Short mmCIF file of C-alpha atoms in Angstrom, two decimals:
data_model
loop_
_atom_site.label_atom_id
_atom_site.label_comp_id
_atom_site.label_asym_id
_atom_site.label_seq_id
_atom_site.Cartn_x
_atom_site.Cartn_y
_atom_site.Cartn_z
CA UNK A 1 37.14 -11.18 -21.49
CA UNK A 2 34.38 -9.71 -23.82
CA UNK A 3 32.65 -13.33 -23.31
CA UNK A 4 32.34 -13.11 -19.56
CA UNK A 5 31.32 -9.29 -19.76
CA UNK A 6 28.65 -10.31 -21.92
CA UNK A 7 27.51 -13.06 -19.81
CA UNK A 8 27.59 -11.06 -16.83
CA UNK A 9 25.41 -8.32 -18.51
CA UNK A 10 22.70 -11.10 -19.57
CA UNK A 11 22.84 -12.39 -15.86
CA UNK A 12 22.03 -8.92 -14.58
CA UNK A 13 19.44 -8.31 -16.90
CA UNK A 14 17.90 -11.70 -16.07
CA UNK A 15 17.79 -10.42 -12.47
CA UNK A 16 16.01 -7.54 -13.15
CA UNK A 17 13.68 -9.04 -15.06
CA UNK A 18 12.74 -11.52 -12.33
CA UNK A 19 12.87 -8.72 -9.54
CA UNK A 20 10.37 -6.88 -11.59
CA UNK A 21 8.06 -9.87 -12.56
CA UNK A 22 7.81 -10.44 -8.80
CA UNK A 23 6.96 -6.86 -8.12
CA UNK A 24 4.17 -6.88 -10.76
CA UNK A 25 2.81 -9.97 -9.23
CA UNK A 26 2.62 -8.18 -5.81
CA UNK A 27 0.95 -5.10 -7.13
CA UNK A 28 -2.61 -6.13 -7.69
CA UNK A 29 -5.39 -3.97 -9.16
CA UNK A 30 -8.90 -3.91 -7.85
CA UNK A 31 -12.15 -3.39 -9.13
CA UNK A 32 -15.15 -1.73 -7.18
CA UNK A 33 -16.65 -4.89 -5.81
CA UNK A 34 -13.01 -6.17 -4.30
CA UNK A 35 -12.38 -2.74 -3.14
CA UNK A 36 -15.69 -2.36 -1.52
CA UNK A 37 -14.90 -5.92 0.28
CA UNK A 38 -11.97 -4.17 2.05
CA UNK A 39 -14.73 -2.29 3.92
CA UNK A 40 -17.10 -5.02 4.81
CA UNK A 41 -18.43 -4.89 8.21
CA UNK A 42 -19.44 -8.59 8.11
CA UNK A 43 -15.55 -9.27 7.89
CA UNK A 44 -14.35 -9.26 11.72
CA UNK A 45 -10.63 -9.47 11.00
CA UNK A 46 -8.65 -6.23 12.00
CA UNK A 47 -7.77 -4.38 8.95
CA UNK A 48 -5.80 -1.06 8.10
CA UNK A 49 -6.16 0.45 4.89
CA UNK A 50 -3.97 3.53 4.01
CA UNK A 51 -3.97 5.69 0.99
CA UNK A 52 -0.91 6.92 -0.42
CA UNK A 53 1.28 8.14 -3.55
CA UNK A 54 4.76 8.09 -4.23
CA UNK A 55 4.71 11.99 -4.99
CA UNK A 56 3.29 12.71 -1.62
CA UNK A 57 5.93 13.49 1.03
CA UNK A 58 3.87 12.76 4.04
CA UNK A 59 2.70 9.57 2.89
CA UNK A 60 6.42 8.22 2.10
CA UNK A 61 7.39 9.44 5.74
CA UNK A 62 4.77 7.21 7.36
CA UNK A 63 4.66 4.32 5.10
CA UNK A 64 7.51 2.58 7.10
CA UNK A 65 5.00 2.63 10.30
CA UNK A 66 2.41 0.34 8.24
CA UNK A 67 5.43 -2.01 7.60
CA UNK A 68 6.41 -2.20 10.88
CA UNK A 69 2.79 -2.47 12.21
CA UNK A 70 2.37 -5.64 10.03
CA UNK A 71 5.66 -6.98 11.27
CA UNK A 72 4.58 -6.59 15.03
CA UNK A 73 0.88 -7.65 14.72
CA UNK A 74 0.87 -10.11 11.82
CA UNK A 75 -2.85 -10.71 12.60
CA UNK A 76 -3.72 -7.38 11.16
CA UNK A 77 -4.38 -7.01 7.54
CA UNK A 78 -2.44 -4.09 6.15
CA UNK A 79 -3.47 -2.68 2.89
CA UNK A 80 -1.58 -0.11 1.29
CA UNK A 81 -3.75 1.71 -1.45
CA UNK A 82 -1.24 3.41 -4.06
CA UNK A 83 -3.20 6.46 -5.72
CA UNK A 84 0.09 7.15 -8.29
CA UNK A 85 -0.76 7.98 -11.81
CA UNK A 86 -0.69 5.09 -14.07
CA UNK A 87 2.55 6.15 -15.93
CA UNK A 88 4.29 6.40 -12.70
CA UNK A 89 3.83 2.84 -11.41
CA UNK A 90 6.99 1.17 -13.07
CA UNK A 91 9.15 3.96 -12.24
CA UNK A 92 8.11 5.04 -8.78
CA UNK A 93 5.82 2.43 -7.28
CA UNK A 94 7.30 -1.11 -8.28
CA UNK A 95 10.87 0.11 -6.70
CA UNK A 96 9.06 0.53 -3.36
CA UNK A 97 7.40 -2.63 -3.18
CA UNK A 98 10.29 -4.49 -1.95
CA UNK A 99 10.71 -2.24 1.22
CA UNK A 100 6.95 -3.07 2.14
CA UNK A 101 6.62 -6.81 1.02
CA UNK A 102 4.97 -7.73 4.14
CA UNK A 103 1.93 -5.58 3.16
CA UNK A 104 -0.70 -5.76 0.61
CA UNK A 105 -0.07 -3.27 -2.19
CA UNK A 106 -2.84 -2.58 -4.32
CA UNK A 107 -4.45 -0.09 -7.06
CA UNK A 108 -7.84 0.88 -8.20
CA UNK A 109 -6.87 2.53 -11.64
CA UNK A 110 -9.92 3.60 -13.83
CA UNK A 111 -12.40 4.05 -10.90
CA UNK A 112 -13.99 7.28 -10.68
CA UNK A 113 -13.23 8.55 -7.15
CA UNK A 114 -16.93 9.69 -6.76
CA UNK A 115 -17.54 5.82 -6.61
CA UNK A 116 -15.02 4.76 -4.22
CA UNK A 117 -14.13 7.90 -1.77
CA UNK A 118 -17.78 7.52 0.06
CA UNK A 119 -17.03 3.98 0.76
CA UNK A 120 -13.92 5.08 2.65
CA UNK A 121 -15.46 7.92 4.54
CA UNK A 122 -18.55 10.32 3.48
CA UNK A 123 -16.61 13.09 4.65
CA UNK A 124 -13.23 12.75 3.12
CA UNK A 125 -11.70 15.43 0.99
CA UNK A 126 -9.55 13.19 -0.66
CA UNK A 127 -6.42 14.32 0.96
CA UNK A 128 -3.51 11.93 1.47
CA UNK A 129 -2.21 10.39 3.47
CA UNK A 130 -5.52 8.80 4.83
CA UNK A 131 -6.13 5.77 6.87
CA UNK A 132 -8.98 3.35 7.90
CA UNK A 133 -8.95 1.13 10.55
CA UNK A 134 -11.70 -1.56 10.45
CA UNK A 135 -12.96 -4.39 12.86
CA UNK A 136 -16.40 -5.51 11.94
CA UNK A 137 -18.69 -2.40 12.01
CA UNK A 138 -16.38 -0.40 13.93
CA UNK A 139 -14.37 2.27 11.79
CA UNK A 140 -11.89 4.84 12.52
CA UNK A 141 -10.81 7.19 9.74
CA UNK A 142 -7.61 9.38 10.10
CA UNK A 143 -6.87 11.96 7.50
CA UNK A 144 -3.79 13.23 8.45
CA UNK A 145 -0.23 11.90 8.51
CA UNK A 146 1.07 9.90 11.45
CA UNK A 147 4.24 11.33 13.13
CA UNK A 148 5.36 8.31 14.54
CA UNK A 149 4.95 4.47 14.88
CA UNK A 150 3.52 4.98 18.17
CA UNK A 151 0.78 7.31 17.02
CA UNK A 152 -0.17 4.52 14.70
CA UNK A 153 0.20 1.65 17.41
CA UNK A 154 -1.83 3.70 19.63
CA UNK A 155 -4.97 3.77 17.50
CA UNK A 156 -4.61 0.15 16.63
CA UNK A 157 -4.30 -0.69 20.46
CA UNK A 158 -7.76 1.25 21.00
CA UNK A 159 -9.43 -1.00 18.43
CA UNK A 160 -8.24 -4.41 20.39
#
């Protein structure tokens, strides 16, 4: 009986290790040139880039809308930029990745906000949630929470 319990515990630990490793691969860190390329006007593909953190209640309320958008419109690149503190990533961010596996989840650790915020929007205060809708040289920046999927979808439809 003790041997079966031991093997069961080892099995569970292996499962958690595999799950965690998959989550780490999904969460990418971007440098400034790679981050900047998300906003490249030469790229004509539709992109939705949202900024969020696990400690931001409005962000957490709207995140499912972005996942639903990606499922309904797979041609749109949905990038979720996480702004959590580094020490919170393993405890709070990685467990969320399974819920949003259809979207790209990235971080920009170590970058100075003064360097990357103007790329998003010159007038952005830094408040989150915030979302950029980009297609070619056309941009829409929304620095408020979406209260429903239909609100998000309406802006996406206006771009197409």
